[in-house]
């Protein structure tokens, strides 16, 4: 694909910073305040990001990207700088929580814009592999980002991870601004305004519902597996279980991208139910494996995660297909917000079920939610605008 390497570099840079934010806030704030306050700050950042992502996406679609991105970056860096100053104080946590929410609300939408970049730069024959690669990069960033944040906090300074987040965000914004294939505003969109934007599209609403259920199920696995390891005296395996799940996801994304061809791409929307069916089967196999031993669960985790990244890629590719003209970035931002909402719901529900009924029962609910996502996704299988 023409211009592949600059786009790939920008894509990876745009994903590293978001992958570091949560742990960076947790490690820094917990050194000076309670762990509960640090957890609330992470939640406030996620809420701020999810609540404003569609608005930032709409701004990118309507106006030149440079002032929008630079404005977001200025607010983001300012919020980080103020948080680094305030965190050392002994006052109430409200200023910290407010600044964390402002961080989320002003986060430059670089990672969301990358999906629009792939849609614009890739042809019909390469869009599927490109989105699969983007999903694999997201999975890799979710592994590399926290590891980098933890290393910087311990080896350099507790302030270093957030300084790195600010630097990476600035680098991603600069790369996007010089990228020739970055999305540009559509003039007529300034005259055709509607408060619901892309949500007027019924198939897209169904796709968002399927995405929310899917993320809820994936988050449930992330929450319940450490609880399972704790129940069976294998706490040391917690990270390995989640790492194996992520490894399966990344490898599955790359494998699907490698074999995607024109015939497969012609039915991108119809691929979603198939991938969600594979995910439900993997989750069911994992629910059976917990009856055996933690080591069996470790072996099954890559299989259970095999279709996660591919399903994410298919959902986003179809979302781009269903996006109204000139609203691709806003549509991708809605998917991002739904991801955060589904993740929050999954974390709360599955953690409660695991605490009340045990991890085995909670894992049995994962394939049930996955099947519900598959049913909803089937009704949203339209693949063209």
Coordinates of N, CA and C in Angstrom, one line a residue, residues 67-168:
X67 N -5.9 22.6 13.8 CA -6.3 23.3 15.0 C -7.0 22.4 16.0
X68 N -7.8 21.4 15.5 CA -8.5 20.5 16.4 C -7.6 19.7 17.2
X69 N -6.6 19.1 16.5 CA -5.6 18.3 17.2 C -4.7 19.1 18.2
X70 N -4.3 20.2 17.7 CA -3.4 21.1 18.5 C -4.2 21.6 19.7
X71 N -5.5 22.0 19.5 CA -6.3 22.4 20.7 C -6.4 21.3 21.7
X72 N -6.7 20.1 21.3 CA -6.8 19.0 22.2 C -5.5 18.7 22.9
X73 N -4.4 18.8 22.1 CA -3.1 18.5 22.7 C -2.8 19.5 23.8
X74 N -3.1 20.8 23.5 CA -2.8 21.9 24.5 C -3.5 21.6 25.8
X75 N -4.8 21.3 25.7 CA -5.6 21.0 26.9 C -5.1 19.8 27.6
X76 N -4.7 18.8 26.9 CA -4.2 17.5 27.4 C -2.9 17.7 28.2
X77 N -2.0 18.4 27.6 CA -0.7 18.6 28.2 C -0.8 19.5 29.4
X78 N -1.7 20.5 29.3 CA -1.9 21.4 30.5 C -2.5 20.6 31.7
X79 N -3.5 19.7 31.4 CA -4.1 18.9 32.4 C -3.0 18.0 33.1
X80 N -2.2 17.4 32.3 CA -1.1 16.6 32.8 C -0.2 17.4 33.7
X81 N 0.2 18.6 33.2 CA 1.2 19.4 34.0 C 0.6 19.8 35.4
X82 N -0.7 20.2 35.3 CA -1.4 20.6 36.6 C -1.5 19.4 37.5
X83 N -1.8 18.2 37.0 CA -2.0 17.1 37.8 C -0.7 16.7 38.5
X84 N 0.5 16.8 37.8 CA 1.8 16.5 38.4 C 2.1 17.5 39.5
X85 N 1.5 18.7 39.5 CA 1.8 19.6 40.5 C 0.8 19.3 41.7
X86 N -0.5 19.1 41.4 CA -1.5 18.9 42.4 C -1.3 17.6 43.2
X87 N -0.8 16.6 42.5 CA -0.7 15.2 43.1 C 0.1 15.2 44.4
X88 N 1.1 16.1 44.5 CA 1.9 16.1 45.7 C 1.3 16.8 46.9
X89 N 0.2 17.5 46.7 CA -0.5 18.2 47.8 C -1.3 17.2 48.7
X90 N -1.6 17.7 49.9 CA -2.4 16.9 50.9 C -3.9 17.3 50.9
X91 N -4.3 18.0 49.9 CA -5.7 18.4 50.0 C -6.7 17.4 49.6
X92 N -8.0 17.7 49.4 CA -9.0 16.8 49.0 C -8.7 16.3 47.6
X93 N -9.3 15.1 47.3 CA -9.0 14.5 46.0 C -9.7 15.1 44.8
X94 N -10.7 16.0 45.1 CA -11.5 16.5 44.0 C -10.7 17.2 42.8
X95 N -9.7 18.0 43.2 CA -8.9 18.6 42.0 C -8.2 17.5 41.2
X96 N -7.7 16.5 41.8 CA -7.1 15.4 41.1 C -8.1 14.7 40.2
X97 N -9.2 14.4 40.7 CA -10.3 13.7 39.9 C -10.7 14.6 38.7
X98 N -10.9 15.9 39.0 CA -11.3 16.8 37.9 C -10.2 16.8 36.8
X99 N -9.0 16.9 37.2 CA -7.9 17.0 36.2 C -7.8 15.7 35.4
X100 N -8.0 14.6 36.1 CA -8.0 13.3 35.4 C -9.2 13.2 34.3
X101 N -10.3 13.8 34.7 CA -11.5 13.8 33.8 C -11.2 14.7 32.6
X102 N -10.5 15.9 32.9 CA -10.1 16.8 31.8 C -9.1 16.2 30.9
X103 N -8.2 15.4 31.5 CA -7.2 14.6 30.6 C -8.0 13.8 29.6
X104 N -8.9 13.0 30.1 CA -9.7 12.1 29.2 C -10.5 12.9 28.2
X105 N -11.1 14.0 28.6 CA -11.9 14.8 27.7 C -11.2 15.5 26.6
X106 N -9.9 15.8 26.9 CA -9.1 16.6 25.9 C -8.0 15.7 25.2
X107 N -8.1 14.4 25.5 CA -7.1 13.5 24.8 C -7.2 13.6 23.3
X108 N -6.1 13.9 22.6 CA -6.1 14.0 21.2 C -6.6 12.7 20.5
X109 N -7.6 12.8 19.6 CA -8.2 11.6 19.0 C -7.3 11.0 18.0
X110 N -6.1 10.8 18.2 CA -5.1 10.3 17.2 C -5.4 8.8 16.9
X111 N -5.6 8.0 17.9 CA -5.9 6.6 17.6 C -7.2 6.4 16.9
X112 N -8.2 7.2 17.2 CA -9.5 7.1 16.5 C -9.3 7.5 15.1
X113 N -8.6 8.6 14.8 CA -8.3 9.1 13.5 C -7.6 8.1 12.6
X114 N -6.8 7.2 13.2 CA -6.0 6.3 12.5 C -6.9 5.3 11.7
X115 N -8.1 5.0 12.3 CA -9.0 4.1 11.6 C -9.5 4.8 10.3
X116 N -9.8 6.1 10.4 CA -10.2 6.9 9.2 C -9.0 6.9 8.2
X117 N -7.8 7.0 8.7 CA -6.6 7.1 7.8 C -6.6 5.8 7.0
X118 N -6.7 4.6 7.7 CA -6.7 3.4 7.0 C -7.8 3.3 5.9
X119 N -9.0 3.7 6.3 CA -10.1 3.7 5.4 C -9.8 4.5 4.1
X120 N -9.1 5.7 4.3 CA -8.9 6.5 3.2 C -7.7 6.1 2.3
X121 N -6.7 5.5 3.0 CA -5.4 5.1 2.3 C -5.5 3.7 1.7
X122 N -6.2 2.8 2.3 CA -6.2 1.4 1.8 C -7.3 1.3 0.7
X123 N -7.0 0.5 -0.3 CA -8.0 0.1 -1.3 C -8.8 -1.0 -0.8
X124 N -9.8 -1.4 -1.7 CA -10.7 -2.4 -1.3 C -10.0 -3.8 -1.0
X125 N -8.9 -4.0 -1.7 CA -8.2 -5.2 -1.5 C -7.3 -5.3 -0.3
X126 N -7.0 -4.1 0.3 CA -6.1 -4.1 1.4 C -6.7 -3.5 2.7
X127 N -8.0 -3.1 2.7 CA -8.6 -2.5 3.9 C -8.7 -3.6 5.0
X128 N -9.2 -4.8 4.7 CA -9.3 -5.8 5.7 C -8.0 -6.1 6.4
X129 N -6.9 -6.4 5.7 CA -5.6 -6.6 6.3 C -5.1 -5.4 7.1
X130 N -5.4 -4.2 6.6 CA -5.0 -2.9 7.3 C -5.7 -2.8 8.6
X131 N -7.0 -3.1 8.6 CA -7.7 -2.9 9.9 C -7.3 -4.1 10.9
X132 N -7.0 -5.2 10.3 CA -6.5 -6.3 11.2 C -5.2 -5.9 11.8
X133 N -4.3 -5.3 11.0 CA -3.1 -4.8 11.6 C -3.3 -3.8 12.6
X134 N -4.2 -2.8 12.4 CA -4.5 -1.8 13.4 C -5.0 -2.4 14.7
X135 N -5.8 -3.5 14.6 CA -6.3 -4.1 15.8 C -5.1 -4.9 16.5
X136 N -4.2 -5.5 15.7 CA -3.1 -6.1 16.3 C -2.2 -5.1 17.0
X137 N -2.0 -3.9 16.4 CA -1.3 -2.8 17.1 C -1.9 -2.4 18.4
X138 N -3.2 -2.4 18.4 CA -3.9 -2.0 19.7 C -3.6 -3.0 20.7
X139 N -3.7 -4.3 20.4 CA -3.4 -5.4 21.3 C -1.9 -5.3 21.8
X140 N -1.0 -5.0 20.9 CA 0.4 -4.9 21.3 C 0.6 -3.7 22.2
X141 N -0.1 -2.6 21.9 CA 0.1 -1.4 22.8 C -0.5 -1.7 24.2
X142 N -1.5 -2.5 24.3 CA -2.1 -2.8 25.6 C -1.2 -3.7 26.4
X143 N -0.2 -4.3 25.8 CA 0.8 -5.1 26.5 C 2.1 -4.2 26.7
X144 N 2.5 -3.6 25.7 CA 3.8 -2.8 25.8 C 3.6 -1.5 26.7
X145 N 2.4 -0.9 26.5 CA 2.2 0.4 27.2 C 2.3 0.3 28.7
X146 N 1.5 -0.6 29.3 CA 1.6 -0.8 30.8 C 3.0 -1.2 31.2
X147 N 3.6 -2.1 30.5 CA 5.0 -2.6 30.8 C 5.9 -1.4 30.8
X148 N 5.8 -0.5 29.8 CA 6.7 0.7 29.7 C 6.4 1.6 30.9
X149 N 5.1 1.8 31.2 CA 4.7 2.7 32.3 C 5.3 2.2 33.6
X150 N 5.2 0.9 33.8 CA 5.7 0.3 35.1 C 7.2 0.5 35.2
X151 N 7.9 0.2 34.1 CA 9.3 0.3 34.1 C 9.8 1.7 34.4
X152 N 9.2 2.7 33.7 CA 9.6 4.1 33.9 C 9.3 4.6 35.3
X153 N 8.2 4.1 35.9 CA 7.8 4.5 37.2 C 8.8 4.0 38.3
X154 N 9.3 2.8 38.1 CA 10.2 2.2 39.1 C 11.6 2.6 38.8
X155 N 12.0 2.6 37.5 CA 13.5 2.8 37.2 C 13.9 4.3 37.0
X156 N 12.9 5.1 36.6 CA 13.3 6.5 36.4 C 12.6 7.4 37.4
X157 N 11.3 7.6 37.4 CA 10.6 8.5 38.3 C 9.1 8.2 38.2
X158 N 8.4 8.4 39.3 CA 6.9 8.2 39.2 C 6.3 9.2 38.3
X159 N 7.0 10.3 38.0 CA 6.5 11.3 37.1 C 6.7 10.9 35.6
X160 N 7.7 10.1 35.4 CA 8.2 9.8 34.0 C 7.1 9.2 33.1
X161 N 6.2 8.3 33.6 CA 5.2 7.7 32.7 C 4.3 8.8 32.1
X162 N 3.8 9.7 32.9 CA 2.9 10.7 32.4 C 3.7 11.7 31.5
X163 N 4.9 12.0 31.8 CA 5.7 12.8 30.8 C 5.9 12.1 29.5
X164 N 6.1 10.8 29.6 CA 6.2 10.0 28.3 C 4.8 10.0 27.6
X165 N 3.7 9.9 28.3 CA 2.4 10.0 27.7 C 2.2 11.3 26.9
X166 N 2.6 12.4 27.6 CA 2.5 13.7 26.9 C 3.4 13.8 25.7
X167 N 4.6 13.2 25.8 CA 5.5 13.3 24.6 C 5.0 12.4 23.5
X168 N 4.6 11.2 23.8 CA 4.0 10.3 22.7 C 2.8 10.9 22.1

